[in-house]
Short mmCIF file of C-alpha atoms in Angstrom, two decimals:
data_model
loop_
_atom_site.label_atom_id
_atom_site.label_comp_id
_atom_site.label_asym_id
_atom_site.label_seq_id
_atom_site.Cartn_x
_atom_site.Cartn_y
_atom_site.Cartn_z
CA UNK J 1 0.08 0.01 0.11
CA UNK J 2 2.97 2.15 -0.74
CA UNK J 3 2.66 4.77 -3.47
CA UNK J 4 4.10 8.28 -4.27
CA UNK J 5 0.79 10.01 -4.90
CA UNK J 6 -0.54 8.85 -1.48
CA UNK J 7 1.67 11.53 0.52
CA UNK J 8 0.77 10.54 3.80
CA UNK J 9 -2.85 10.12 3.03
CA UNK J 10 -4.61 11.06 6.37
CA UNK J 11 -7.57 8.45 6.44
CA UNK J 12 -7.51 6.45 3.42
CA UNK J 13 -6.13 3.20 2.24
CA UNK J 14 -5.29 1.85 -1.34
CA UNK J 15 -6.34 -1.24 -3.27
CA UNK J 16 -5.14 -2.39 -6.58
CA UNK J 17 -7.85 -2.28 -9.28
CA UNK J 18 -7.05 -3.06 -13.20
CA UNK J 19 -3.26 -2.70 -12.30
CA UNK J 20 -3.96 0.83 -11.08
CA UNK J 21 -4.17 2.26 -7.31
CA UNK J 22 -7.73 3.40 -6.35
CA UNK J 23 -8.05 4.84 -2.96
CA UNK J 24 -11.06 3.46 -0.73
CA UNK J 25 -11.96 4.76 2.44
CA UNK J 26 -10.59 3.63 5.26
CA UNK J 27 -12.87 1.54 7.49
CA UNK J 28 -13.35 -0.48 10.72
CA UNK J 29 -13.33 -0.87 14.24
CA UNK J 30 -12.56 -3.74 16.51
CA UNK J 31 -14.78 -5.12 19.56
CA UNK J 32 -12.60 -4.95 22.78
CA UNK J 33 -13.35 -7.46 25.31
CA UNK J 34 -15.64 -4.55 26.40
CA UNK J 35 -19.27 -4.08 25.76
CA UNK J 36 -21.92 -1.40 26.06
CA UNK J 37 -24.17 -2.81 28.25
CA UNK J 38 -27.80 -4.18 28.06
CA UNK J 39 -28.61 -2.83 31.44
CA UNK J 40 -30.93 -4.40 34.13
CA UNK J 41 -30.56 -2.72 37.01
CA UNK J 42 -32.20 -2.38 40.36
CA UNK J 43 -31.33 0.57 42.50
CA UNK J 44 -32.49 1.90 45.80
CA UNK J 45 -31.67 4.86 47.68
CA UNK J 46 -32.80 5.42 50.91
CA UNK J 47 -32.37 8.24 53.18
CA UNK J 48 -34.08 8.18 56.70
CA UNK J 49 -34.32 11.92 58.09
CA UNK J 50 -34.14 12.69 61.71
CA UNK J 51 -36.67 15.47 62.05
CA UNK J 52 -35.59 18.18 64.67
CA UNK J 53 -38.06 19.70 66.83
CA UNK J 54 -37.84 23.11 65.51
CA UNK J 55 -38.60 24.52 62.09
CA UNK J 56 -35.88 25.09 59.24
CA UNK J 57 -35.32 28.32 57.52
CA UNK J 58 -32.86 26.62 55.08
CA UNK J 59 -33.13 26.14 51.49
CA UNK J 60 -32.45 22.26 52.14
CA UNK J 61 -35.54 21.95 54.30
CA UNK J 62 -36.26 18.70 52.25
CA UNK J 63 -33.29 17.36 53.40
CA UNK J 64 -33.38 18.23 57.16
CA UNK J 65 -36.97 17.28 57.70
CA UNK J 66 -37.81 14.36 55.49
CA UNK J 67 -34.61 13.09 54.30
CA UNK J 68 -35.74 13.51 50.65
CA UNK J 69 -32.57 15.00 49.33
CA UNK J 70 -31.68 11.93 47.24
CA UNK J 71 -28.42 10.66 45.97
CA UNK J 72 -28.11 10.26 42.25
CA UNK J 73 -30.49 7.87 40.73
CA UNK J 74 -28.52 5.03 39.14
CA UNK J 75 -31.53 2.92 38.14
CA UNK J 76 -31.09 3.72 34.29
CA UNK J 77 -27.02 3.40 34.74
CA UNK J 78 -24.38 1.43 33.57
CA UNK J 79 -21.14 -0.38 35.34
CA UNK J 80 -17.66 -0.70 33.89
CA UNK J 81 -14.95 -2.96 35.70
CA UNK J 82 -11.64 -2.66 34.62
CA UNK J 83 -8.73 -5.12 36.15
CA UNK J 84 -5.07 -4.86 36.06
CA UNK J 85 -2.51 -4.76 35.00
CA UNK J 86 -3.66 -2.00 32.84
CA UNK J 87 -2.46 1.95 31.94
CA UNK J 88 -4.98 4.39 32.28
CA UNK J 89 -5.21 7.65 30.38
CA UNK J 90 -4.81 9.66 33.32
CA UNK J 91 -1.01 8.37 33.60
CA UNK J 92 -2.17 5.95 36.53
CA UNK J 93 -1.92 2.55 36.26
CA UNK J 94 -4.00 -0.68 37.84
CA UNK J 95 -1.55 -3.36 39.27
CA UNK J 96 -2.22 -7.03 38.52
CA UNK J 97 -4.53 -7.19 41.63
CA UNK J 98 -6.21 -4.10 41.27
CA UNK J 99 -9.62 -3.24 39.93
CA UNK J 100 -11.77 0.05 39.00
CA UNK J 101 -15.43 0.00 39.06
CA UNK J 102 -17.45 2.98 37.60
CA UNK J 103 -21.20 3.21 37.92
CA UNK J 104 -22.69 5.81 35.63
CA UNK J 105 -26.26 7.07 36.17
CA UNK J 106 -26.73 8.48 32.47
CA UNK J 107 -26.71 12.06 33.60
CA UNK J 108 -23.03 12.53 34.17
CA UNK J 109 -22.88 11.22 37.62
CA UNK J 110 -20.24 8.57 38.19
CA UNK J 111 -19.53 6.65 41.27
CA UNK J 112 -15.90 5.20 41.14
CA UNK J 113 -14.72 2.12 43.52
CA UNK J 114 -11.27 1.41 43.35
CA UNK J 115 -9.32 -1.50 45.06
CA UNK J 116 -7.80 -4.86 45.15
CA UNK J 117 -9.47 -7.89 43.97
CA UNK J 118 -9.26 -11.71 44.01
CA UNK J 119 -10.70 -14.17 41.54
CA UNK J 120 -11.85 -17.75 41.48
CA UNK J 121 -11.88 -20.26 38.68
CA UNK J 122 -15.88 -19.76 38.51
CA UNK J 123 -15.47 -16.20 37.19
CA UNK J 124 -16.10 -14.43 40.50
CA UNK J 125 -14.44 -11.21 41.45
CA UNK J 126 -14.01 -10.66 45.21
CA UNK J 127 -13.68 -6.99 45.27
CA UNK J 128 -12.10 -4.95 48.06
CA UNK J 129 -12.86 -1.44 47.51
CA UNK J 130 -10.46 1.36 49.33
CA UNK J 131 -12.59 2.91 52.14
CA UNK J 132 -10.98 6.50 52.01
CA UNK J 133 -11.12 6.89 48.23
CA UNK J 134 -14.77 5.58 48.29
CA UNK J 135 -15.89 8.02 51.19
CA UNK J 136 -14.08 11.01 49.21
CA UNK J 137 -15.76 10.08 45.93
CA UNK J 138 -19.33 9.83 47.36
CA UNK J 139 -18.89 12.95 49.52
CA UNK J 140 -18.21 14.86 46.61
CA UNK J 141 -21.17 13.36 44.55
CA UNK J 142 -23.38 14.62 47.54
CA UNK J 143 -22.03 18.11 47.59
CA UNK J 144 -22.60 18.47 43.96
CA UNK J 145 -26.12 17.05 44.05
CA UNK J 146 -27.07 19.47 46.96
CA UNK J 147 -25.00 22.39 45.87
CA UNK J 148 -23.53 22.52 49.51
CA UNK J 149 -19.81 21.97 49.90
CA UNK J 150 -20.36 21.97 53.76
CA UNK J 151 -21.94 18.55 53.64
CA UNK J 152 -20.04 15.80 55.30
CA UNK J 153 -20.36 12.19 54.69
CA UNK J 154 -18.97 9.39 56.87
CA UNK J 155 -18.74 5.99 55.23
CA UNK J 156 -19.53 3.11 57.41
CA UNK J 157 -19.28 0.07 54.90
CA UNK J 158 -18.56 -0.48 51.31
CA UNK J 159 -18.63 -3.65 49.43
CA UNK J 160 -18.59 -4.70 45.82
CA UNK J 161 -18.54 -7.90 43.96
CA UNK J 162 -18.86 -9.12 40.31
CA UNK J 163 -19.44 -12.44 38.35
CA UNK J 164 -18.14 -12.74 34.82
CA UNK J 165 -20.68 -13.84 32.63
CA UNK J 166 -20.28 -16.29 29.54
CA UNK J 167 -19.28 -14.39 26.59
CA UNK J 168 -22.21 -13.72 24.18
CA UNK J 169 -21.98 -12.33 20.66
CA UNK J 170 -18.43 -11.52 21.62
CA UNK J 171 -19.37 -9.33 24.45
CA UNK J 172 -17.69 -9.87 27.91
CA UNK J 173 -20.19 -8.66 30.65
CA UNK J 174 -20.22 -8.92 34.16
CA UNK J 175 -23.07 -9.03 36.69
CA UNK J 176 -21.99 -6.08 39.03
CA UNK J 177 -23.13 -5.39 42.69
CA UNK J 178 -22.09 -2.45 45.10
CA UNK J 179 -23.68 -1.47 48.52
CA UNK J 180 -22.45 1.80 50.39
CA UNK J 181 -23.79 2.89 53.72
CA UNK J 182 -22.79 5.84 55.78
CA UNK J 183 -24.28 9.07 57.35
CA UNK J 184 -24.67 12.47 55.68
CA UNK J 185 -24.46 15.59 58.06
CA UNK J 186 -25.38 18.82 56.91
CA UNK J 187 -25.25 22.23 58.68
CA UNK J 188 -28.59 24.00 58.53
CA UNK J 189 -29.95 27.39 59.73
CA UNK J 190 -32.82 26.80 61.83
CA UNK J 191 -34.66 28.24 64.59
CA UNK J 192 -32.70 28.02 68.09
CA UNK J 193 -33.43 25.02 70.32
CA UNK J 194 -34.84 27.63 72.83
CA UNK J 195 -37.72 28.29 70.78
CA UNK J 196 -36.71 31.97 69.69
CA UNK J 197 -37.86 32.55 66.20
CA UNK J 198 -35.38 35.48 65.63
CA UNK J 199 -32.49 33.47 66.49
CA UNK J 200 -30.38 31.20 64.31
CA UNK J 201 -27.81 28.79 65.38
CA UNK J 202 -25.35 28.43 62.84
CA UNK J 203 -24.11 24.96 64.27
CA UNK J 204 -27.21 23.20 64.15
CA UNK J 205 -27.00 20.16 62.16
CA UNK J 206 -28.96 17.18 61.05
CA UNK J 207 -27.51 13.93 60.45
CA UNK J 208 -29.19 11.12 58.05
CA UNK J 209 -28.37 7.58 57.17
CA UNK J 210 -28.03 6.83 53.69
CA UNK J 211 -27.83 3.50 51.76
CA UNK J 212 -26.86 2.81 48.17
CA UNK J 213 -27.52 -0.58 46.83
CA UNK J 214 -26.69 -1.10 42.91
CA UNK J 215 -26.98 -4.34 40.96
CA UNK J 216 -26.92 -4.44 37.24
CA UNK J 217 -25.00 -5.82 34.19
CA UNK J 218 -21.93 -4.24 33.12
CA UNK J 219 -18.94 -4.12 30.98
CA UNK J 220 -15.87 -6.16 31.84
CA UNK J 221 -12.19 -5.34 30.78
CA UNK J 222 -9.67 -7.90 31.95
CA UNK J 223 -6.21 -6.73 32.28
CA UNK J 224 -3.81 -6.24 29.66
CA UNK J 225 -0.07 -5.40 29.58
CA UNK J 226 0.39 -1.95 28.01
CA UNK J 227 2.97 -1.77 25.24
CA UNK J 228 6.29 0.11 26.09
CA UNK J 229 5.52 2.65 23.61
CA UNK J 230 2.04 3.57 25.79
CA UNK J 231 3.89 3.33 28.90
CA UNK J 232 6.48 5.78 27.79
CA UNK J 233 4.08 8.23 26.06
CA UNK J 234 2.32 8.59 29.18
CA UNK J 235 5.47 9.35 31.37
CA UNK J 236 5.75 13.01 30.53
CA UNK J 237 3.89 15.76 32.57
CA UNK J 238 0.04 15.65 32.62
CA UNK J 239 -0.25 12.03 31.26
CA UNK J 240 0.11 13.28 27.64
CA UNK J 241 2.49 12.15 25.05
CA UNK J 242 5.28 14.53 24.02
CA UNK J 243 4.22 15.44 20.66
CA UNK J 244 4.60 18.33 18.46
CA UNK J 245 2.58 21.06 16.83
CA UNK J 246 3.00 21.72 13.19
CA UNK J 247 5.91 24.11 12.41
CA UNK J 248 3.92 26.14 10.27
CA UNK J 249 0.15 26.50 10.40
CA UNK J 250 -0.37 28.26 6.99
CA UNK J 251 2.41 26.67 4.97
CA UNK J 252 1.07 28.16 1.63
CA UNK J 253 -0.23 31.48 0.49
CA UNK J 254 -3.65 30.59 0.14
CA UNK J 255 -5.93 32.25 2.86
CA UNK J 256 -7.71 29.97 5.42
CA UNK J 257 -10.61 30.00 7.88
CA UNK J 258 -9.88 31.15 11.54
CA UNK J 259 -7.03 33.37 12.95
CA UNK J 260 -3.64 31.40 12.30
CA UNK J 261 -6.09 28.81 10.25
CA UNK J 262 -7.48 27.77 13.73
CA UNK J 263 -11.32 27.44 14.49
CA UNK J 264 -12.58 27.59 18.17
CA UNK J 265 -15.27 25.08 18.45
CA UNK J 266 -16.25 23.15 21.60
CA UNK J 267 -13.55 24.24 23.87
CA UNK J 268 -10.61 23.32 21.46
CA UNK J 269 -8.97 24.75 18.42
CA UNK J 270 -9.29 22.95 15.16
CA UNK J 271 -6.73 23.39 12.34
CA UNK J 272 -8.11 23.90 8.63
CA UNK J 273 -4.78 23.36 6.75
CA UNK J 274 -3.88 19.80 7.46
CA UNK J 275 -4.57 18.63 3.94
CA UNK J 276 -1.43 20.41 2.59
CA UNK J 277 1.64 18.52 1.52
CA UNK J 278 4.64 20.96 1.06
CA UNK J 279 7.01 19.92 -1.64
CA UNK J 280 4.55 17.13 -2.64
CA UNK J 281 0.92 17.07 -4.08
CA UNK J 282 -0.10 20.44 -2.74
CA UNK J 283 -3.79 20.31 -1.76
CA UNK J 284 -4.31 17.16 -3.74
CA UNK J 285 -4.67 14.03 -1.67
CA UNK J 286 -7.13 10.89 -1.87
CA UNK J 287 -8.43 11.88 -5.21
CA UNK J 288 -9.80 15.26 -3.68
CA UNK J 289 -8.50 18.80 -3.80
CA UNK J 290 -9.09 20.42 0.01
CA UNK J 291 -9.69 24.01 0.41
CA UNK J 292 -8.49 25.40 3.87
CA UNK J 293 -11.62 27.57 3.78
CA UNK J 294 -14.04 25.19 3.24
CA UNK J 295 -14.85 24.96 6.69
CA UNK J 296 -16.24 27.75 9.19
CA UNK J 297 -17.47 28.30 13.05
CA UNK J 298 -20.41 30.55 13.94
CA UNK J 299 -23.29 30.42 16.47
CA UNK J 300 -24.65 27.42 15.14
CA UNK J 301 -21.55 25.32 15.01
CA UNK J 302 -18.78 24.02 12.79
CA UNK J 303 -19.57 24.01 9.31
CA UNK J 304 -17.94 21.46 6.72
CA UNK J 305 -18.65 22.02 3.07
CA UNK J 306 -18.17 20.17 -0.23
CA UNK J 307 -18.55 23.27 -2.68
CA UNK J 308 -16.66 25.03 -5.34
CA UNK J 309 -13.55 27.25 -4.72
CA UNK J 310 -10.60 28.48 -6.42
CA UNK J 311 -7.30 27.86 -4.90
CA UNK J 312 -5.11 29.04 -7.94
CA UNK J 313 -5.99 26.70 -10.71
CA UNK J 314 -9.73 27.62 -11.44
CA UNK J 315 -13.04 27.06 -9.72
CA UNK J 316 -13.77 23.27 -8.96
CA UNK J 317 -15.43 21.34 -6.13
CA UNK J 318 -13.18 20.89 -3.11
CA UNK J 319 -13.23 19.28 0.14
CA UNK J 320 -13.00 20.25 3.63
CA UNK J 321 -11.14 18.97 6.78
CA UNK J 322 -10.43 20.04 10.73
CA UNK J 323 -8.11 18.62 12.90
CA UNK J 324 -8.18 18.87 16.63
CA UNK J 325 -4.84 20.32 17.43
CA UNK J 326 -4.84 22.63 20.52
CA UNK J 327 -6.54 23.18 23.94
CA UNK J 328 -7.66 26.76 24.49
CA UNK J 329 -4.31 27.59 26.13
CA UNK J 330 -2.52 26.66 23.04
CA UNK J 331 -0.89 23.36 24.19
CA UNK J 332 -1.25 20.42 22.25
CA UNK J 333 -4.26 18.36 22.43
CA UNK J 334 -3.80 14.67 22.51
CA UNK J 335 -6.95 13.09 23.62
CA UNK J 336 -6.25 9.31 23.82
CA UNK J 337 -8.43 6.78 25.49
CA UNK J 338 -11.73 7.88 26.41
CA UNK J 339 -15.27 8.35 25.03
CA UNK J 340 -15.61 10.46 22.05
CA UNK J 341 -19.08 12.18 21.11
CA UNK J 342 -19.89 14.11 17.89
CA UNK J 343 -23.42 15.46 16.96
CA UNK J 344 -24.03 16.37 13.37
CA UNK J 345 -26.76 17.28 11.01
CA UNK J 346 -27.06 17.52 7.17
CA UNK J 347 -27.68 21.07 6.04
CA UNK J 348 -28.21 20.58 2.49
CA UNK J 349 -30.15 18.50 -0.27
CA UNK J 350 -32.71 16.45 1.36
CA UNK J 351 -31.47 17.30 4.64
CA UNK J 352 -31.31 13.80 5.70
CA UNK J 353 -28.27 11.36 6.28
CA UNK J 354 -29.92 8.78 3.94
CA UNK J 355 -30.41 11.34 1.49
CA UNK J 356 -26.93 12.54 1.20
CA UNK J 357 -25.55 12.85 -2.04
CA UNK J 358 -23.90 9.55 -2.91
CA UNK J 359 -20.61 10.95 -4.13
CA UNK J 360 -19.83 12.67 -0.80
CA UNK J 361 -18.18 10.99 2.74
CA UNK J 362 -18.18 12.47 6.11
CA UNK J 363 -15.73 11.26 8.40
CA UNK J 364 -14.65 11.26 12.13
CA UNK J 365 -11.61 9.57 13.05
CA UNK J 366 -8.50 9.35 14.93
CA UNK J 367 -5.31 9.51 12.82
CA UNK J 368 -1.43 9.83 13.27
CA UNK J 369 0.07 11.34 10.26
CA UNK J 370 3.49 10.15 11.32
CA UNK J 371 2.27 6.58 11.26
CA UNK J 372 4.40 5.11 14.42
CA UNK J 373 1.85 2.54 14.98
CA UNK J 374 2.26 -1.42 14.60
CA UNK J 375 2.13 -2.65 11.24
CA UNK J 376 -1.69 -3.66 11.72
CA UNK J 377 -2.67 0.07 12.19
CA UNK J 378 0.17 2.21 11.62
CA UNK J 379 -1.46 5.53 11.62
CA UNK J 380 -3.42 4.60 15.06
CA UNK J 381 -6.65 5.08 12.84
CA UNK J 382 -10.14 4.35 14.54
CA UNK J 383 -13.13 5.46 12.33
CA UNK J 384 -16.27 6.68 14.39
CA UNK J 385 -17.95 7.61 11.35
CA UNK J 386 -17.71 7.03 7.50
CA UNK J 387 -20.90 8.01 6.18
CA UNK J 388 -21.16 7.70 2.48
CA UNK J 389 -22.63 5.41 -0.15
CA UNK J 390 -19.48 5.86 -1.87
CA UNK J 391 -21.03 6.72 -5.23
CA UNK J 392 -23.78 3.79 -5.18
CA UNK J 393 -27.08 5.41 -5.46
CA UNK J 394 -29.74 3.94 -3.31
CA UNK J 395 -31.63 1.37 -4.93
CA UNK J 396 -29.58 0.67 -7.97
CA UNK J 397 -27.37 -2.19 -8.58
CA UNK J 398 -23.86 -2.09 -6.89
CA UNK J 399 -20.88 -3.38 -8.13
CA UNK J 400 -17.78 -2.86 -5.79
CA UNK J 401 -14.55 -4.55 -5.17
CA UNK J 402 -15.22 -4.41 -1.34
CA UNK J 403 -18.75 -5.69 -1.72
CA UNK J 404 -19.73 -4.78 2.05
CA UNK J 405 -19.71 -1.28 0.76
CA UNK J 406 -22.85 -1.80 -1.23
CA UNK J 407 -24.74 -2.19 1.94
CA UNK J 408 -26.47 0.59 3.92
CA UNK J 409 -25.51 4.12 4.10
CA UNK J 410 -22.59 4.32 6.87
CA UNK J 411 -20.19 2.43 8.64
CA UNK J 412 -17.94 1.83 11.74
CA UNK J 413 -14.46 0.97 10.58
CA UNK J 414 -11.23 -0.36 11.82
CA UNK J 415 -7.84 -0.33 10.16
CA UNK J 416 -6.35 -1.95 8.23
CA UNK J 417 -9.85 -2.60 6.93
CA UNK J 418 -9.00 -5.37 4.47
CA UNK J 419 -6.95 -7.45 6.72
CA UNK J 420 -9.53 -9.87 7.96
CA UNK J 421 -11.65 -12.37 5.59
CA UNK J 422 -15.04 -10.72 4.49
CA UNK J 423 -14.10 -7.12 5.51
CA UNK J 424 -14.89 -8.02 9.05
CA UNK J 425 -13.25 -4.53 10.11
CA UNK J 426 -16.03 -2.77 8.08
CA UNK J 427 -19.38 -2.65 10.01
CA UNK J 428 -22.03 -1.00 7.60
CA UNK J 429 -25.38 0.05 8.88
CA UNK J 430 -28.11 2.26 7.93
CA UNK J 431 -29.29 5.46 9.12
CA UNK J 432 -32.82 5.93 8.96
CA UNK J 433 -34.77 7.82 6.16
CA UNK J 434 -35.87 10.57 8.01
CA UNK J 435 -32.81 11.45 10.57
CA UNK J 436 -31.42 15.15 10.00
CA UNK J 437 -29.47 15.09 13.28
CA UNK J 438 -27.48 12.20 14.82
CA UNK J 439 -25.23 11.72 17.42
CA UNK J 440 -22.03 9.60 17.17
CA UNK J 441 -20.15 8.14 20.14
CA UNK J 442 -17.11 6.07 20.41
CA UNK J 443 -15.50 4.33 23.59
CA UNK J 444 -11.56 3.61 23.17
CA UNK J 445 -10.65 1.94 26.15
CA UNK J 446 -6.92 0.78 25.47
CA UNK J 447 -4.48 -0.88 23.20
CA UNK J 448 -5.56 -4.25 22.28
CA UNK J 449 -9.03 -3.82 23.61
CA UNK J 450 -12.58 -3.75 22.17
CA UNK J 451 -13.84 -0.56 20.78
CA UNK J 452 -17.63 0.12 20.95
CA UNK J 453 -19.28 2.37 18.54
CA UNK J 454 -22.70 3.88 19.00
CA UNK J 455 -24.90 5.91 16.56
CA UNK J 456 -28.21 7.64 17.68
CA UNK J 457 -30.94 9.53 15.92
CA UNK J 458 -31.00 12.99 17.45
CA UNK J 459 -28.96 15.42 19.15
CA UNK J 460 -27.45 14.42 22.64
CA UNK J 461 -24.76 14.81 25.11
CA UNK J 462 -22.80 12.27 26.86
CA UNK J 463 -25.02 13.30 30.07
CA UNK J 464 -28.44 12.52 27.81
CA UNK J 465 -27.70 9.74 25.88
CA UNK J 466 -30.54 7.39 25.58
CA UNK J 467 -30.19 3.79 26.94
CA UNK J 468 -30.28 2.16 23.36
CA UNK J 469 -28.67 3.51 20.37
CA UNK J 470 -30.03 2.85 17.02
CA UNK J 471 -26.81 1.20 15.68
CA UNK J 472 -23.96 -0.07 17.71
CA UNK J 473 -20.87 -2.33 17.35
CA UNK J 474 -18.73 -3.69 19.63
CA UNK J 475 -15.47 -5.13 18.16
CA UNK J 476 -14.58 -8.79 18.68
CA UNK J 477 -11.56 -10.25 20.15
CA UNK J 478 -9.81 -11.21 16.75
CA UNK J 479 -10.10 -7.50 16.16
CA UNK J 480 -8.10 -6.48 19.12
CA UNK J 481 -4.78 -6.57 17.14
CA UNK J 482 -5.96 -3.41 15.01
CA UNK J 483 -7.01 -1.36 18.00
CA UNK J 484 -3.93 0.94 18.75
CA UNK J 485 -2.50 2.41 21.79
CA UNK J 486 -2.39 6.23 22.25
CA UNK J 487 0.45 8.30 20.89
CA UNK J 488 0.47 11.47 18.77
CA UNK J 489 -2.70 10.42 16.84
CA UNK J 490 -5.44 13.63 16.52
CA UNK J 491 -8.99 13.60 15.97
CA UNK J 492 -10.35 14.63 12.53
CA UNK J 493 -13.51 15.64 11.09
CA UNK J 494 -13.76 15.63 7.12
CA UNK J 495 -16.45 16.15 4.20
CA UNK J 496 -15.21 14.94 0.75
CA UNK J 497 -15.87 13.12 -2.27
CA UNK J 498 -15.77 9.53 -2.12
CA UNK J 499 -16.77 7.89 -5.36
CA UNK J 500 -13.59 6.27 -6.42
CA UNK J 501 -14.82 4.09 -9.22
CA UNK J 502 -15.88 7.01 -11.37
CA UNK J 503 -12.45 9.42 -10.69
CA UNK J 504 -11.16 11.22 -13.78
CA UNK J 505 -7.62 12.31 -13.68
CA UNK J 506 -7.08 11.59 -10.48
CA UNK J 507 -10.10 13.37 -9.26
CA UNK J 508 -13.47 11.75 -7.69
CA UNK J 509 -16.57 13.22 -9.38
CA UNK J 510 -18.44 16.10 -7.38
CA UNK J 511 -21.96 15.94 -6.13
CA UNK J 512 -24.74 17.43 -7.80
CA UNK J 513 -24.91 20.57 -5.80
CA UNK J 514 -23.12 22.02 -2.81
CA UNK J 515 -23.12 20.17 0.39
CA UNK J 516 -22.92 20.99 3.91
CA UNK J 517 -22.66 19.20 7.24
CA UNK J 518 -23.02 21.09 10.72
CA UNK J 519 -21.15 19.79 13.59
CA UNK J 520 -23.29 21.04 16.66
CA UNK J 521 -21.21 19.62 19.49
CA UNK J 522 -18.01 17.70 20.26
CA UNK J 523 -17.16 16.08 23.63
CA UNK J 524 -14.37 14.04 25.12
CA UNK J 525 -14.55 12.24 28.34
CA UNK J 526 -11.03 10.88 29.51
CA UNK J 527 -10.83 6.90 30.48
CA UNK J 528 -11.09 7.12 34.31
#
């Protein structure tokens, strides 16, 4: 797959056709021995209030009088269990006898328990959570829930266990259990005990017993020895690899979008000039010409266009790409392991994803231009989204050297996409005919570990995701070899022309009219 014209193509791979090299979309994702869970959860949160004799004047009357200030509701939540040895994205690591259990309630509230564990041959994990860290974690949850930093919580008992379930559909799950009991104390303004209605005793406090019990199915990720390159990468300050920014953010005289060719969106700075190759093919790559001004940001979000532009050789349809390059303070942004979310909508044509012009493709993916990864995935590429029909109109006959591309209108992809029989690293699916807004989620938990992809119809945040996605794929064990470690890869969004079968003079055919995708949100949550 080496060829001069490729010039470090950012998100594509080449296959031979009729003794010519034709570029086809990168594709695929592997299921780590992880899974997003079908959750069957029973949760009870019980607060037994101790009613004082006097009447409260506090904004927390419900808490003090009735004990109705509740801890977060985890009844629709999920549970993840990670065991060591494992490198975490924070730079910390789990030893071979350590675990991390995270219970999420779907509204952004996470309860994490960490400690040591033992296991038996029956698949039972005997977890011993660290008392002090559990107390601190739940105290912070209660303070946030009540909006009261003075709340104190004394943990009396915490226990947790898990049973690893038989693998079904390449998904490894566990039956999670966690129980926590303790006592909450809150200072409240109240009428003084002597009955004087005008007096306030600032030291008045109310104590309430609290019990949280959780039971549900969760994702299980067994320990894995991190590759040496991963360990070295996270040895730098702040847990980020020692990667570099481009020497020149505008390596050509052509104007670009944004100050210094950077767009401010979703708390990050996105570079618009990545698809330029000095001393090589210039703005030409992957059978497209890329314009550094075919992307923009306004109050609605980040706009990506496939539309005519002129960068010196006459007007022609050109593609767009942005790369998440910097944090707000100008430091390099290497996000690494964690959960990625992109919300996007179609702003042209039928304004539906199913009706997207068949000659264009929308991509969201990780990619390392330096290609320092393994032979299985040198560019550390994982494709959260490749939404395209690759030039094959819906309802018409389709003949493609990669037959799976004739199915559906979108795909999750692992690289290298053609490495397994029957193109298993490409998971095609169909976005419904009426969908205008979609939410895409990728959970990347570590090197050689399954990755989970999800697609939802509608616009959501990490805190408001529905319990069931419209499309989902968790990669399987034989695909772990294609799941990269984290190094200097960056997150890309692009919109381009993908009909390789009808390319003329190295340029893929344009759409029937200008096309636009609007990115309305991007979120990243590091692996805890």
